[in-house]
Amino acid sequence: MLIRPRRLRKNTIVRDMVAETQFSKNSLIYPFFVTSGTKIVNPINAMPGVSHFSIDELVREVDSCIKMGLTKFLLFGVGEQKTDDASSACDERSIVFNAVKKLKQTFGNDIYLITDVCACAYTTHGHCGILQNDDVQNDLTVPVLAKMALSHAQAGADMVAPSDMMDGRVLAIRQLLDANYFQNTAIMSYAIKYASGYYGPFREAADSAPTKGDRQSYQMDYRNANEAMREALLDESEGADILMVKPALAYLDVIHRLNLESNLPIACYNVSGEYAMVKYAANAKLIDEKRVVMENMYAFARAGASIVITYHAKDIVNYKWI
Ligand code: PBG
Ligand code: ZN
């Protein structure tokens, strides 16, 4: 007698029945780049299908997303006012602050709004923290991040997502939020963020490339996975609600391992370079976009991510790929 696993692959119905991994639009978070001005929809060359939106246009875009069943959004500010101390990030001067306010006024709890918390869009030098002697100062940066997170919460953000990789910022953010009665504002930590070449298109899109130096002194070395677990478990102990791994495709092993080592929900960020590779290859008719995108989404889910932040989100729901 032969054992024949192929028997269960013979038709779609039985394949669907025995599929071990499920993926639905509940898992999707859609990132947006918001800019100042009005009536602006500026396509980003490096990321086909992604644009900068002014707040008025973003309201329309979010409305159309809600109608398709997308409800969770991650906001990045573009063209923010830049200073050495990133002070404009912490009050109503910031574009993100105003976007959150407007979106929450308009859509209330029909959407779940997440904001990126990092200094790089607000510093003249483009680093993710406060610089002294060409070195990003962890302990000078942490209070700025906490103030930034608080201002986003005051604007109405449901969740803040610190992406800077400073040590101790999750605890500082949690304490400041709690002290100001924002106990229900959640924290999704970019817990494991590697120093990656895959952020290239984003840095063009968000105008956040460092003017000199690189981010290797605070982002992680991709040769390390044990260190990744140490970093992530620290964020868990500091009060993070969700742990994120970034980028996603080259780090499926890290997602898998983190899901085994932590009991928190795991998110992954399918970053700009990963997106651009798929889009450019699909536009050149080298790959079938739908097949490749869904293969990637299921890979994230199979690895252990229950949440996927991806620029493909609108295409996935718009074209009814799931
Ligand atoms: C900045 C930030 C980056 C991304 C999200 N927040 C870029 C970086 O660290 O250089 C990358 C997102 C993407 O590539 O899609 N803190
Ligand atoms: Zn940054």
mmCIF file of C-alpha atoms and ligand atoms in Angstrom:
data_model
loop_
_atom_site.group_PDB
_atom_site.id
_atom_site.type_symbol
_atom_site.label_atom_id
_atom_site.label_comp_id
_atom_site.label_asym_id
_atom_site.label_seq_id
_atom_site.Cartn_x
_atom_site.Cartn_y
_atom_site.Cartn_z
ATOM 1 C CA MET A 1 0.000 0.000 0.000
ATOM 2 C CA LEU A 2 1.234 3.469 -0.937
ATOM 3 C CA ILE A 3 0.765 6.525 1.269
ATOM 4 C CA ARG A 4 -0.514 9.216 -1.088
ATOM 5 C CA PRO A 5 -0.550 12.785 0.320
ATOM 6 C CA ARG A 6 -1.336 14.013 -3.213
ATOM 7 C CA ARG A 7 -4.873 12.677 -2.847
ATOM 8 C CA LEU A 8 -5.845 15.793 -0.855
ATOM 9 C CA ARG A 9 -4.604 18.136 -3.589
ATOM 10 C CA LYS A 10 -6.918 16.907 -6.292
ATOM 11 C CA ASN A 11 -9.508 19.681 -6.200
ATOM 12 C CA THR A 12 -10.004 23.163 -4.803
ATOM 13 C CA ILE A 13 -12.672 22.177 -2.322
ATOM 14 C CA VAL A 14 -10.576 19.583 -0.586
ATOM 15 C CA ARG A 15 -7.464 21.790 -0.790
ATOM 16 C CA ASP A 16 -9.355 24.603 0.929
ATOM 17 C CA MET A 17 -10.600 22.201 3.588
ATOM 18 C CA VAL A 18 -7.173 20.998 4.597
ATOM 19 C CA ALA A 19 -5.321 24.319 4.240
ATOM 20 C CA GLU A 20 -3.450 24.883 7.500
ATOM 21 C CA THR A 21 -3.024 28.634 7.191
ATOM 22 C CA GLN A 22 -5.782 31.195 6.995
ATOM 23 C CA PHE A 23 -5.321 34.764 5.884
ATOM 24 C CA SER A 24 -8.056 37.392 5.850
ATOM 25 C CA LYS A 25 -8.361 41.138 5.524
ATOM 26 C CA ASN A 26 -8.565 41.323 9.318
ATOM 27 C CA SER A 27 -4.802 40.840 9.280
ATOM 28 C CA LEU A 28 -4.048 43.819 7.057
ATOM 29 C CA ILE A 29 -2.706 47.217 8.069
ATOM 30 C CA TYR A 30 -2.400 49.742 5.221
ATOM 31 C CA PRO A 31 0.305 52.451 5.485
ATOM 32 C CA PHE A 32 -0.284 56.030 4.313
ATOM 33 C CA PHE A 33 2.041 58.976 3.667
ATOM 34 C CA VAL A 34 0.366 62.236 4.591
ATOM 35 C CA THR A 35 1.603 65.654 3.582
ATOM 36 C CA SER A 36 0.615 69.302 4.083
ATOM 37 C CA GLY A 37 -1.482 71.343 1.649
ATOM 38 C CA THR A 38 -4.759 70.497 -0.044
ATOM 39 C CA LYS A 39 -5.850 68.502 -3.097
ATOM 40 C CA ILE A 40 -2.530 66.680 -3.247
ATOM 41 C CA VAL A 41 -2.249 63.118 -4.514
ATOM 42 C CA ASN A 42 1.398 62.685 -5.454
ATOM 43 C CA PRO A 43 2.394 59.276 -6.805
ATOM 44 C CA ILE A 44 5.677 57.935 -5.420
ATOM 45 C CA ASN A 45 7.883 56.806 -8.267
ATOM 46 C CA ALA A 46 9.740 54.152 -6.317
ATOM 47 C CA MET A 47 6.495 52.606 -5.058
ATOM 48 C CA PRO A 48 4.029 52.211 -7.943
ATOM 49 C CA GLY A 49 0.452 52.505 -6.656
ATOM 50 C CA VAL A 50 1.419 54.451 -3.518
ATOM 51 C CA SER A 51 0.971 58.228 -3.171
ATOM 52 C CA HIS A 52 1.437 61.113 -0.809
ATOM 53 C CA PHE A 53 -1.948 62.489 0.236
ATOM 54 C CA SER A 54 -2.877 65.824 1.706
ATOM 55 C CA ILE A 55 -5.328 65.458 4.594
ATOM 56 C CA ASP A 56 -8.461 66.280 2.543
ATOM 57 C CA GLU A 57 -7.539 63.681 -0.075
ATOM 58 C CA LEU A 58 -6.607 61.171 2.608
ATOM 59 C CA VAL A 59 -10.127 61.451 4.006
ATOM 60 C CA ARG A 60 -11.508 60.420 0.601
ATOM 61 C CA GLU A 61 -8.990 57.621 0.269
ATOM 62 C CA VAL A 62 -9.751 56.236 3.726
ATOM 63 C CA ASP A 63 -13.463 56.402 2.934
ATOM 64 C CA SER A 64 -12.945 54.240 -0.157
ATOM 65 C CA CYS A 65 -10.774 51.825 1.838
ATOM 66 C CA ILE A 66 -13.468 51.418 4.494
ATOM 67 C CA LYS A 67 -15.977 50.560 1.767
ATOM 68 C CA MET A 68 -13.637 47.774 0.643
ATOM 69 C CA GLY A 69 -13.284 46.457 4.174
ATOM 70 C CA LEU A 70 -9.893 47.920 5.086
ATOM 71 C CA THR A 71 -10.057 49.489 8.536
ATOM 72 C CA LYS A 72 -6.557 49.694 9.982
ATOM 73 C CA PHE A 73 -4.096 52.330 8.859
ATOM 74 C CA LEU A 74 -0.536 53.349 9.730
ATOM 75 C CA LEU A 75 0.328 57.025 9.219
ATOM 76 C CA PHE A 76 3.649 58.607 8.264
ATOM 77 C CA GLY A 77 4.143 62.367 7.935
ATOM 78 C CA VAL A 78 6.002 63.713 4.912
ATOM 79 C CA GLY A 79 7.497 67.200 4.713
ATOM 80 C CA GLU A 80 7.257 67.748 8.459
ATOM 81 C CA GLN A 81 8.983 70.795 9.910
ATOM 82 C CA LYS A 82 12.590 69.827 10.675
ATOM 83 C CA THR A 83 14.655 70.957 13.677
ATOM 84 C CA ASP A 84 17.647 69.539 15.545
ATOM 85 C CA ASP A 85 15.511 68.489 18.500
ATOM 86 C CA ALA A 86 12.475 67.190 16.564
ATOM 87 C CA SER A 87 10.276 69.448 18.691
ATOM 88 C CA SER A 88 7.672 69.955 15.962
ATOM 89 C CA ALA A 89 6.862 66.244 16.242
ATOM 90 C CA CYS A 90 5.333 66.654 19.664
ATOM 91 C CA ASP A 91 2.426 69.042 19.121
ATOM 92 C CA GLU A 92 -0.188 70.327 16.699
ATOM 93 C CA ARG A 93 2.490 71.563 14.299
ATOM 94 C CA SER A 94 2.906 68.011 13.021
ATOM 95 C CA ILE A 95 1.009 66.897 9.939
ATOM 96 C CA VAL A 96 0.379 63.494 11.494
ATOM 97 C CA PHE A 97 -1.297 65.137 14.497
ATOM 98 C CA ASN A 98 -3.689 67.033 12.230
ATOM 99 C CA ALA A 99 -4.345 64.029 10.014
ATOM 100 C CA VAL A 100 -5.227 61.843 12.985
ATOM 101 C CA LYS A 101 -7.550 64.488 14.362
ATOM 102 C CA LYS A 102 -9.367 64.915 11.077
ATOM 103 C CA LEU A 103 -9.634 61.188 10.348
ATOM 104 C CA LYS A 104 -10.924 60.374 13.813
ATOM 105 C CA GLN A 105 -13.436 63.253 13.672
ATOM 106 C CA THR A 106 -14.670 61.938 10.351
ATOM 107 C CA PHE A 107 -14.629 58.181 10.858
ATOM 108 C CA GLY A 108 -14.531 57.617 14.630
ATOM 109 C CA ASN A 109 -14.324 53.958 15.530
ATOM 110 C CA ASP A 110 -14.954 52.777 11.982
ATOM 111 C CA ILE A 111 -11.180 52.948 11.648
ATOM 112 C CA TYR A 112 -8.275 51.924 13.837
ATOM 113 C CA LEU A 113 -5.487 54.480 13.483
ATOM 114 C CA ILE A 114 -1.855 53.766 14.162
ATOM 115 C CA THR A 115 0.902 56.367 14.020
ATOM 116 C CA ASP A 116 4.589 55.908 13.368
ATOM 117 C CA VAL A 117 6.572 57.383 16.249
ATOM 118 C CA CYS A 118 10.105 58.291 15.253
ATOM 119 C CA ALA A 119 12.286 61.385 15.073
ATOM 120 C CA CYS A 120 13.673 60.930 11.552
ATOM 121 C CA ALA A 121 10.911 62.804 9.709
ATOM 122 C CA TYR A 122 11.414 65.777 12.048
ATOM 123 C CA THR A 123 15.194 66.073 12.410
ATOM 124 C CA THR A 124 17.385 68.195 10.130
ATOM 125 C CA HIS A 125 19.958 65.361 9.972
ATOM 126 C CA GLY A 126 17.351 62.652 9.305
ATOM 127 C CA HIS A 127 18.419 60.302 12.096
ATOM 128 C CA CYS A 128 15.828 58.537 14.234
ATOM 129 C CA GLY A 129 16.992 60.278 17.400
ATOM 130 C CA ILE A 130 18.711 63.293 18.888
ATOM 131 C CA LEU A 131 22.289 63.658 17.675
ATOM 132 C CA GLN A 132 25.320 64.694 19.712
ATOM 133 C CA ASN A 133 28.897 64.349 18.445
ATOM 134 C CA ASP A 134 27.507 62.524 15.398
ATOM 135 C CA ASP A 135 26.025 59.870 17.674
ATOM 136 C CA VAL A 136 22.331 59.257 18.293
ATOM 137 C CA GLN A 137 21.770 59.724 22.024
ATOM 138 C CA ASN A 138 19.421 57.047 23.302
ATOM 139 C CA ASP A 139 18.489 58.698 26.584
ATOM 140 C CA LEU A 140 17.949 62.156 25.113
ATOM 141 C CA THR A 141 15.708 60.660 22.435
ATOM 142 C CA VAL A 142 13.405 58.561 24.623
ATOM 143 C CA PRO A 143 11.541 61.508 26.258
ATOM 144 C CA VAL A 144 10.997 63.089 22.832
ATOM 145 C CA LEU A 145 9.457 59.859 21.551
ATOM 146 C CA ALA A 146 7.212 59.644 24.596
ATOM 147 C CA LYS A 147 5.989 63.215 24.035
ATOM 148 C CA MET A 148 5.404 62.468 20.374
ATOM 149 C CA ALA A 149 3.370 59.390 21.273
ATOM 150 C CA LEU A 150 1.335 61.370 23.793
ATOM 151 C CA SER A 151 0.517 64.064 21.234
ATOM 152 C CA HIS A 152 -0.659 61.392 18.771
ATOM 153 C CA ALA A 153 -2.850 59.896 21.481
ATOM 154 C CA GLN A 154 -4.265 63.341 22.242
ATOM 155 C CA ALA A 155 -5.091 63.745 18.563
ATOM 156 C CA GLY A 156 -7.001 60.461 18.760
ATOM 157 C CA ALA A 157 -4.587 57.719 17.656
ATOM 158 C CA ASP A 158 -5.700 54.247 18.737
ATOM 159 C CA MET A 159 -2.199 52.821 18.711
ATOM 160 C CA VAL A 160 1.324 54.216 18.494
ATOM 161 C CA ALA A 161 4.150 52.401 16.767
ATOM 162 C CA PRO A 162 7.668 53.472 17.797
ATOM 163 C CA SER A 163 10.093 52.670 14.956
ATOM 164 C CA ASP A 164 13.267 54.291 16.265
ATOM 165 C CA MET A 165 14.911 51.300 18.055
ATOM 166 C CA MET A 166 16.003 53.247 21.156
ATOM 167 C CA ASP A 167 16.240 51.166 24.333
ATOM 168 C CA GLY A 168 13.616 51.817 26.992
ATOM 169 C CA ARG A 169 11.192 53.757 24.829
ATOM 170 C CA VAL A 170 8.284 51.356 25.173
ATOM 171 C CA LEU A 171 8.287 51.756 28.959
ATOM 172 C CA ALA A 172 8.666 55.545 28.729
ATOM 173 C CA ILE A 173 5.795 55.796 26.238
ATOM 174 C CA ARG A 174 3.586 53.484 28.335
ATOM 175 C CA GLN A 175 4.211 55.483 31.507
ATOM 176 C CA LEU A 176 3.546 58.860 29.897
ATOM 177 C CA LEU A 177 0.376 57.600 28.204
ATOM 178 C CA ASP A 178 -0.909 56.075 31.448
ATOM 179 C CA ALA A 179 -0.096 59.194 33.463
ATOM 180 C CA ASN A 180 -2.261 61.152 31.030
ATOM 181 C CA TYR A 181 -5.175 58.702 31.141
ATOM 182 C CA PHE A 182 -4.451 57.103 27.795
ATOM 183 C CA GLN A 183 -4.424 53.587 29.266
ATOM 184 C CA ASN A 184 -6.326 52.307 26.239
ATOM 185 C CA THR A 185 -3.877 53.587 23.659
ATOM 186 C CA ALA A 186 -1.957 50.521 22.510
ATOM 187 C CA ILE A 187 1.709 50.199 21.607
ATOM 188 C CA MET A 188 2.907 48.196 18.642
ATOM 189 C CA SER A 189 6.650 48.062 18.986
ATOM 190 C CA TYR A 190 8.959 47.843 16.012
ATOM 191 C CA ALA A 191 10.714 45.408 18.321
ATOM 192 C CA ILE A 192 12.990 43.789 15.781
ATOM 193 C CA LYS A 193 13.974 46.260 13.117
ATOM 194 C CA TYR A 194 16.990 45.324 11.065
ATOM 195 C CA ALA A 195 19.369 47.761 9.378
ATOM 196 C CA SER A 196 18.118 46.892 5.914
ATOM 197 C CA GLY A 197 18.644 47.807 2.294
ATOM 198 C CA TYR A 198 14.935 47.130 1.763
ATOM 199 C CA TYR A 199 13.962 50.565 3.155
ATOM 200 C CA GLY A 200 15.364 52.358 0.096
ATOM 201 C CA PRO A 201 12.079 53.366 -1.587
ATOM 202 C CA PHE A 202 10.562 54.465 1.756
ATOM 203 C CA ARG A 203 13.405 56.853 2.426
ATOM 204 C CA GLU A 204 12.713 58.473 -0.924
ATOM 205 C CA ALA A 205 8.979 58.479 -0.208
ATOM 206 C CA ALA A 206 9.238 59.864 3.309
ATOM 207 C CA ASP A 207 12.224 62.101 2.677
ATOM 208 C CA SER A 208 13.845 60.600 5.775
ATOM 209 C CA ALA A 209 17.279 59.408 4.661
ATOM 210 C CA PRO A 210 20.037 60.483 7.089
ATOM 211 C CA THR A 211 22.120 63.298 5.600
ATOM 212 C CA LYS A 212 25.260 61.563 6.852
ATOM 213 C CA GLY A 213 26.131 58.268 8.515
ATOM 214 C CA ASP A 214 23.805 55.270 8.607
ATOM 215 C CA ARG A 215 21.446 53.609 11.090
ATOM 216 C CA GLN A 216 23.571 50.650 12.051
ATOM 217 C CA SER A 217 24.274 51.963 15.528
ATOM 218 C CA TYR A 218 20.602 51.584 16.484
ATOM 219 C CA GLN A 219 18.979 49.216 13.972
ATOM 220 C CA MET A 220 19.798 45.522 14.191
ATOM 221 C CA ASP A 221 22.517 43.493 12.490
ATOM 222 C CA TYR A 222 20.904 40.952 10.170
ATOM 223 C CA ARG A 223 23.392 38.310 11.225
ATOM 224 C CA ASN A 224 21.733 38.195 14.648
ATOM 225 C CA ALA A 225 18.629 36.297 15.719
ATOM 226 C CA ASN A 226 19.348 35.661 19.421
ATOM 227 C CA GLU A 227 19.801 39.382 19.907
ATOM 228 C CA ALA A 228 16.490 39.905 18.132
ATOM 229 C CA MET A 229 14.740 37.747 20.722
ATOM 230 C CA ARG A 230 16.416 39.651 23.579
ATOM 231 C CA GLU A 231 15.277 42.994 22.118
ATOM 232 C CA ALA A 232 11.731 41.808 21.546
ATOM 233 C CA LEU A 233 11.279 40.209 24.954
ATOM 234 C CA LEU A 234 12.487 43.439 26.570
ATOM 235 C CA ASP A 235 9.789 45.343 24.704
ATOM 236 C CA GLU A 236 7.250 42.783 25.874
ATOM 237 C CA SER A 237 8.344 43.279 29.492
ATOM 238 C CA GLU A 238 8.121 47.066 29.053
ATOM 239 C CA GLY A 239 4.465 46.794 28.106
ATOM 240 C CA ALA A 240 4.289 46.442 24.322
ATOM 241 C CA ASP A 241 0.942 45.082 23.108
ATOM 242 C CA ILE A 242 2.164 43.831 19.731
ATOM 243 C CA LEU A 243 5.683 42.933 18.604
ATOM 244 C CA MET A 244 6.698 43.651 15.040
ATOM 245 C CA VAL A 245 9.445 42.203 12.874
ATOM 246 C CA LYS A 246 10.744 44.323 10.017
ATOM 247 C CA PRO A 247 11.451 43.697 7.148
ATOM 248 C CA ALA A 248 9.388 40.561 6.603
ATOM 249 C CA LEU A 249 10.413 38.454 3.607
ATOM 250 C CA ALA A 250 14.082 37.991 4.458
ATOM 251 C CA TYR A 251 13.220 37.404 8.142
ATOM 252 C CA LEU A 252 10.602 34.648 8.151
ATOM 253 C CA ASP A 253 12.776 32.613 10.516
ATOM 254 C CA VAL A 254 12.767 35.504 12.982
ATOM 255 C CA ILE A 255 8.969 35.830 12.778
ATOM 256 C CA HIS A 256 8.617 32.104 13.344
ATOM 257 C CA ARG A 257 10.951 32.065 16.309
ATOM 258 C CA LEU A 258 9.438 35.161 17.922
ATOM 259 C CA ASN A 259 5.988 33.608 17.692
ATOM 260 C CA LEU A 260 7.301 30.626 19.647
ATOM 261 C CA GLU A 261 9.120 32.729 22.249
ATOM 262 C CA SER A 262 6.463 35.390 22.912
ATOM 263 C CA ASN A 263 2.769 35.139 23.664
ATOM 264 C CA LEU A 264 2.008 38.569 22.221
ATOM 265 C CA PRO A 265 0.455 38.982 18.767
ATOM 266 C CA ILE A 266 3.187 39.179 16.128
ATOM 267 C CA ALA A 267 3.134 41.685 13.272
ATOM 268 C CA CYS A 268 5.477 41.931 10.325
ATOM 269 C CA TYR A 269 6.199 44.873 8.043
ATOM 270 C CA ASN A 270 6.324 43.979 4.354
ATOM 271 C CA VAL A 271 8.501 47.012 3.581
ATOM 272 C CA SER A 272 8.877 49.367 0.642
ATOM 273 C CA GLY A 273 11.742 47.512 -1.067
ATOM 274 C CA GLU A 274 9.863 44.213 -0.890
ATOM 275 C CA TYR A 275 6.825 45.927 -2.370
ATOM 276 C CA ALA A 276 8.804 47.666 -5.110
ATOM 277 C CA MET A 277 10.459 44.402 -6.196
ATOM 278 C CA VAL A 278 7.071 42.753 -6.684
ATOM 279 C CA LYS A 279 5.520 45.762 -8.428
ATOM 280 C CA TYR A 280 8.389 46.348 -10.812
ATOM 281 C CA ALA A 281 8.633 42.653 -11.692
ATOM 282 C CA ALA A 282 4.865 42.473 -12.214
ATOM 283 C CA ASN A 283 4.859 45.618 -14.370
ATOM 284 C CA ALA A 284 7.606 44.014 -16.484
ATOM 285 C CA LYS A 285 5.328 40.945 -16.774
ATOM 286 C CA LEU A 286 7.982 38.759 -15.198
ATOM 287 C CA ILE A 287 5.667 37.495 -12.470
ATOM 288 C CA ASP A 288 1.939 37.177 -11.853
ATOM 289 C CA GLU A 289 1.357 39.878 -9.237
ATOM 290 C CA LYS A 290 -1.617 38.280 -7.540
ATOM 291 C CA ARG A 291 0.067 34.898 -7.194
ATOM 292 C CA VAL A 292 3.258 36.345 -5.774
ATOM 293 C CA VAL A 293 1.550 38.781 -3.390
ATOM 294 C CA MET A 294 -0.673 36.087 -1.922
ATOM 295 C CA GLU A 295 2.215 33.647 -1.699
ATOM 296 C CA ASN A 296 4.050 36.255 0.367
ATOM 297 C CA MET A 297 1.025 36.962 2.596
ATOM 298 C CA TYR A 298 0.548 33.291 3.370
ATOM 299 C CA ALA A 299 4.264 32.947 4.061
ATOM 300 C CA PHE A 300 3.977 35.660 6.721
ATOM 301 C CA ALA A 301 0.921 33.985 8.240
ATOM 302 C CA ARG A 302 2.516 30.526 8.124
ATOM 303 C CA ALA A 303 5.635 31.884 9.808
ATOM 304 C CA GLY A 304 3.481 33.160 12.671
ATOM 305 C CA ALA A 305 2.495 36.764 11.929
ATOM 306 C CA SER A 306 -1.178 37.417 12.624
ATOM 307 C CA ILE A 307 -0.800 41.034 11.442
ATOM 308 C CA VAL A 308 0.760 42.189 8.176
ATOM 309 C CA ILE A 309 1.575 45.807 7.390
ATOM 310 C CA THR A 310 1.690 46.029 3.616
ATOM 311 C CA TYR A 311 1.391 48.516 0.754
ATOM 312 C CA HIS A 312 -0.352 45.714 -1.161
ATOM 313 C CA ALA A 313 -3.358 45.867 1.208
ATOM 314 C CA LYS A 314 -5.620 47.873 -1.079
ATOM 315 C CA ASP A 315 -4.860 45.713 -4.120
ATOM 316 C CA ILE A 316 -5.506 42.584 -2.067
ATOM 317 C CA VAL A 317 -9.012 43.676 -1.092
ATOM 318 C CA ASN A 318 -9.790 45.700 -4.227
ATOM 319 C CA TYR A 319 -9.079 42.796 -6.566
ATOM 320 C CA LYS A 320 -10.707 40.369 -4.127
ATOM 321 C CA TRP A 321 -7.579 38.268 -3.896
ATOM 322 C CA ILE A 322 -8.918 37.030 -0.565
HETATM 323 C C1 PBG B 1 11.803 55.283 9.977
HETATM 324 C C2 PBG B 1 11.060 54.218 9.244
HETATM 325 C C3 PBG B 1 11.531 53.500 8.150
HETATM 326 C C4 PBG B 1 10.503 52.669 7.752
HETATM 327 C C5 PBG B 1 9.450 52.866 8.625
HETATM 328 N N1 PBG B 1 9.817 53.823 9.563
HETATM 329 C C6 PBG B 1 12.789 53.616 7.408
HETATM 330 C C7 PBG B 1 14.094 53.542 8.052
HETATM 331 O O1 PBG B 1 14.275 53.097 9.187
HETATM 332 O O2 PBG B 1 15.004 53.956 7.361
HETATM 333 C C8 PBG B 1 10.573 51.745 6.574
HETATM 334 C C9 PBG B 1 9.305 51.401 5.928
HETATM 335 C C10 PBG B 1 9.433 50.834 4.575
HETATM 336 O O3 PBG B 1 10.542 50.667 4.025
HETATM 337 O O4 PBG B 1 8.383 50.531 4.001
HETATM 338 N N2 PBG B 1 11.862 55.141 11.333
HETATM 339 ZN ZN ZN B 2 13.194 56.810 12.072
#
